[in-house]
CSV table of C-alpha atoms in Angstrom, one decimal:
chain,number,residue,atom,x,y,z
N,1,VAL,CA,85.1,122.3,82.4
N,2,ALA,CA,88.7,123.2,81.0
N,3,GLY,CA,87.4,124.1,77.8
N,4,ARG,CA,85.1,126.8,79.3
N,5,PHE,CA,87.6,127.9,81.9
N,6,GLY,CA,90.5,127.1,80.3
N,7,SER,CA,91.4,130.8,79.1
N,8,ILE,CA,91.3,132.2,82.8
N,9,ALA,CA,94.3,132.8,84.6
N,10,GLU,CA,92.7,131.7,88.2
N,11,TYR,CA,91.4,128.2,86.6
N,12,GLN,CA,95.0,127.4,85.3
N,13,TYR,CA,96.1,128.7,88.4
N,14,ASN,CA,94.1,126.7,89.8
N,15,LEU,CA,94.9,123.4,88.0
N,16,GLY,CA,98.3,123.9,89.2
N,17,LEU,CA,98.1,123.9,92.4
N,18,ALA,CA,96.2,120.4,91.9
N,19,TYR,CA,99.1,119.2,90.2
N,20,TYR,CA,101.4,121.1,92.6
N,21,GLY,CA,100.0,119.2,95.5
N,22,THR,CA,99.9,116.3,94.2
N,23,ARG,CA,103.7,116.1,93.0
N,24,ARG,CA,102.7,115.9,89.5
N,25,TYR,CA,105.1,119.2,89.0
N,26,GLU,CA,105.6,118.6,84.8
N,27,ASN,CA,102.0,119.6,85.1
N,28,ALA,CA,102.2,121.7,87.6
N,29,ILE,CA,104.6,123.8,85.5
N,30,ALA,CA,102.8,123.8,82.2
N,31,ALA,CA,99.2,125.0,84.2
N,32,PHE,CA,101.3,128.1,85.8
N,33,GLY,CA,102.5,128.7,82.2
N,34,LYS,CA,99.5,129.0,81.2
N,35,ALA,CA,97.8,131.4,84.0
N,36,ILE,CA,101.1,133.1,83.7
N,37,ALA,CA,100.4,133.7,79.8
N,38,LEU,CA,96.9,134.7,80.6
N,39,ASP,CA,97.9,136.8,83.2
N,40,PRO,CA,101.8,138.3,83.5
N,41,LYS,CA,101.7,140.3,86.8
N,42,MET,CA,100.3,136.9,88.5
N,43,ASP,CA,103.3,136.5,91.2
N,44,VAL,CA,101.7,133.6,92.7
N,45,ALA,CA,101.9,131.6,89.5
N,46,TYR,CA,105.9,133.0,89.3
N,47,PHE,CA,106.0,131.5,93.0
N,48,PHE,CA,104.5,128.0,92.5
N,49,THR,CA,106.2,127.5,89.3
N,50,GLY,CA,109.8,128.3,91.0
N,51,ASN,CA,108.2,125.5,93.7
N,52,ALA,CA,107.3,123.5,90.8
N,53,TRP,CA,111.2,123.8,89.6
N,54,ALA,CA,112.6,123.1,92.7
N,55,GLY,CA,110.2,120.2,93.8
N,56,SER,CA,111.2,118.4,90.2
N,57,GLY,CA,114.6,119.3,91.1
N,58,ASP,CA,115.8,121.7,89.1
N,59,PRO,CA,116.9,124.5,91.6
N,60,ASP,CA,118.2,126.5,88.9
N,61,LYS,CA,115.0,127.2,87.2
N,62,ALA,CA,113.4,127.7,90.2
N,63,VAL,CA,115.6,130.8,90.7
N,64,ALA,CA,114.3,133.0,87.9
N,65,PHE,CA,110.5,132.2,88.6
N,66,TYR,CA,111.2,133.6,92.4
N,67,ARG,CA,113.4,136.2,91.0
N,68,LYS,CA,109.9,137.4,89.1
N,69,ALA,CA,107.8,136.8,91.7
N,70,ILE,CA,110.0,139.3,93.6
N,71,GLU,CA,109.7,142.1,90.9
N,72,ILE,CA,106.0,141.9,90.3
N,73,ASN,CA,105.3,142.1,94.5
N,74,PRO,CA,108.9,143.0,96.3
N,75,LYS,CA,106.5,143.2,99.7
N,76,SER,CA,106.0,139.3,99.8
N,77,ALA,CA,108.6,138.0,102.4
N,78,GLY,CA,107.9,134.4,101.6
N,79,TYR,CA,109.5,134.7,98.1
N,80,TYR,CA,112.7,135.8,99.4
N,81,LEU,CA,113.0,133.1,102.1
N,82,ALA,CA,112.1,130.6,99.2
N,83,LEU,CA,114.7,132.8,96.8
N,84,GLY,CA,117.5,132.7,99.5
N,85,LYS,CA,116.7,128.8,100.6
N,86,VAL,CA,117.3,126.8,96.9
N,87,LEU,CA,120.4,129.5,96.2
N,88,GLY,CA,121.6,127.5,99.0
N,89,LEU,CA,120.3,124.0,97.5
N,90,ILE,CA,122.8,125.2,94.3
N,91,GLY,CA,126.1,125.5,96.4
N,92,PRO,CA,128.8,126.9,97.9
N,93,GLU,CA,129.5,129.6,95.9
N,94,ARG,CA,126.0,130.6,95.9
N,95,ASP,CA,125.8,131.0,99.6
N,96,PRO,CA,126.4,134.9,99.8
N,97,GLU,CA,123.6,135.8,97.7
N,98,SER,CA,121.2,133.3,100.0
N,99,ALA,CA,122.4,135.1,102.6
N,100,LYS,CA,121.3,138.5,100.9
N,101,TRP,CA,117.7,137.3,100.0
N,102,LEU,CA,117.0,136.2,103.3
N,103,ARG,CA,117.9,138.9,105.2
N,104,LYS,CA,115.9,141.1,102.9
N,105,GLY,CA,113.2,138.8,103.9
N,106,LEU,CA,113.6,138.7,107.1
N,107,ALA,CA,113.8,142.6,106.8
N,108,LEU,CA,109.8,142.4,105.8
N,109,LYS,CA,109.0,140.1,108.3
N,110,PRO,CA,110.8,140.1,111.5
N,111,GLY,CA,111.5,137.6,113.6
N,112,ASP,CA,109.8,134.6,110.9
N,113,ALA,CA,111.1,131.7,112.2
N,114,ALA,CA,111.5,129.6,108.9
N,115,SER,CA,113.5,133.0,107.8
N,116,GLU,CA,115.7,132.9,110.8
N,117,PHE,CA,116.4,129.1,110.4
N,118,ALA,CA,117.3,129.3,106.8
N,119,LEU,CA,119.6,132.6,107.4
N,120,ALA,CA,121.1,130.3,110.1
N,121,LEU,CA,122.2,127.6,107.9
N,122,ALA,CA,123.3,130.1,105.3
N,123,CYS,CA,125.4,131.9,107.8
N,124,GLU,CA,127.1,129.0,109.1
N,125,ARG,CA,127.3,127.8,105.8
N,126,LEU,CA,129.4,130.7,105.5
N,127,ASN,CA,131.3,130.3,108.5
N,128,ASP,CA,130.0,133.1,110.1
N,129,LEU,CA,128.9,131.6,113.5
N,130,PRO,CA,128.3,135.3,114.9
N,131,CYS,CA,125.1,135.7,112.4
N,132,ALA,CA,124.1,131.8,113.1
N,133,ARG,CA,123.8,131.7,116.9
N,134,PRO,CA,121.6,134.4,117.8
N,135,LEU,CA,119.2,133.7,114.9
N,136,LEU,CA,119.5,129.8,116.0
N,137,GLU,CA,118.8,130.8,119.9
N,138,ASP,CA,115.5,132.7,119.3
N,139,VAL,CA,114.1,130.2,117.0
N,140,VAL,CA,115.2,127.3,120.0
N,141,LYS,CA,113.6,130.0,122.6
N,142,ARG,CA,109.9,130.3,120.3
N,143,TYR,CA,110.0,126.2,119.7
N,144,PRO,CA,111.8,124.3,121.9
N,145,ASN,CA,110.0,121.1,120.8
N,146,GLU,CA,112.0,121.4,117.3
N,147,LEU,CA,114.7,119.1,116.8
N,148,SER,CA,116.0,121.0,113.8
N,149,PRO,CA,117.0,124.3,115.2
N,150,ARG,CA,118.2,122.7,118.7
N,151,ILE,CA,120.7,119.8,116.1
N,152,VAL,CA,122.3,123.2,114.5
N,153,LEU,CA,122.7,125.0,118.1
N,154,ALA,CA,124.7,122.5,119.5
N,155,ARG,CA,126.6,122.3,116.1
N,156,ILE,CA,127.7,126.3,116.2
N,157,TYR,CA,128.0,125.9,119.9
N,158,ALA,CA,130.3,123.3,119.4
N,159,LYS,CA,132.2,125.6,116.5
N,160,MET,CA,132.2,128.4,118.9
N,161,HIS,CA,134.1,126.4,121.6
N,162,GLU,CA,131.3,126.2,123.9
N,163,PRO,CA,131.6,122.7,125.0
N,164,GLU,CA,128.6,123.4,128.0
N,165,LYS,CA,125.8,124.8,125.7
N,166,ALA,CA,126.4,122.5,123.0
N,167,ARG,CA,126.0,119.6,125.5
N,168,THR,CA,123.0,121.2,127.2
N,169,GLU,CA,121.9,121.1,123.4
N,170,ARG,CA,122.6,117.9,122.7
N,171,GLU,CA,120.6,116.2,125.7
N,172,ALA,CA,117.6,118.5,125.1
N,173,VAL,CA,117.8,116.6,122.2
N,174,LYS,CA,118.1,113.0,123.2
N,175,ARG,CA,114.7,113.9,125.4
N,176,LEU,CA,112.8,115.4,122.6
N,177,GLN,CA,114.0,112.2,120.6
N,178,GLU,CA,113.3,109.7,123.1
N,179,ALA,CA,110.2,111.7,123.8
N,180,GLN,CA,108.9,111.0,120.2
N,181,ARG,CA,109.7,107.2,120.5
N,182,ARG,CA,107.8,107.3,123.7
N,183,SER,CA,104.9,108.9,121.6
N,184,ASN,CA,105.3,106.8,118.3
N,185,SER,CA,105.0,103.7,120.7
N,186,GLU,CA,101.6,104.4,122.4
N,187,ARG,CA,100.1,105.0,119.4
N,188,PRO,CA,97.9,102.1,119.1
N,189,SER,CA,98.7,99.7,116.3
N,190,PHE,CA,95.9,97.8,114.2
N,191,SER,CA,96.1,94.7,112.7
N,192,ASP,CA,94.7,94.3,109.1
N,193,SER,CA,91.5,92.1,110.5
N,194,GLU,CA,91.2,95.3,112.6
N,195,LEU,CA,90.8,97.7,110.0
N,196,HIS,CA,88.2,95.6,108.0
N,197,PRO,CA,84.9,94.7,109.5
N,198,PRO,CA,83.9,90.8,109.6
N,199,ARG,CA,81.6,89.4,106.7
């Protein structure tokens, strides 16, 4: 199959996705590289190359590929989200740039919960609590059963000297954690002998 389709960019891209999906990042990067060589305007190949570099623990290399994906297709909000998040992983010196790219992504896709949450985290790292608070409040309002935004919102309220609101969020977190524990304990547990039919 590779001999017949190996010179088709989409084949290499799909091969890269298969490797990426199984966390074989080195192989994914190679396949995406072939797709890019065959079709230098394939923005998704640059994007997933960035994802593969980030997944393999090299966020610095991911940055260049996300930037190239944005250069080719500046209307994809997900590219800005990925770039902003990976810049935030590199270190505090990149937090202002992280926030800038996340804001651009949100401008393209207003109300995107993942972008709002990522920007809130960047704002918190920059100690811009008035930026973080409304973003987190919006995410929590729309996704009240998600733990991470509530945990961060409780922290923001505490830093902003609003102990009652912080306490309310911490209590909500405890309730959600207890509900998750109950849900996990109610799942049936099968012994090894039950999983295999008798002989």
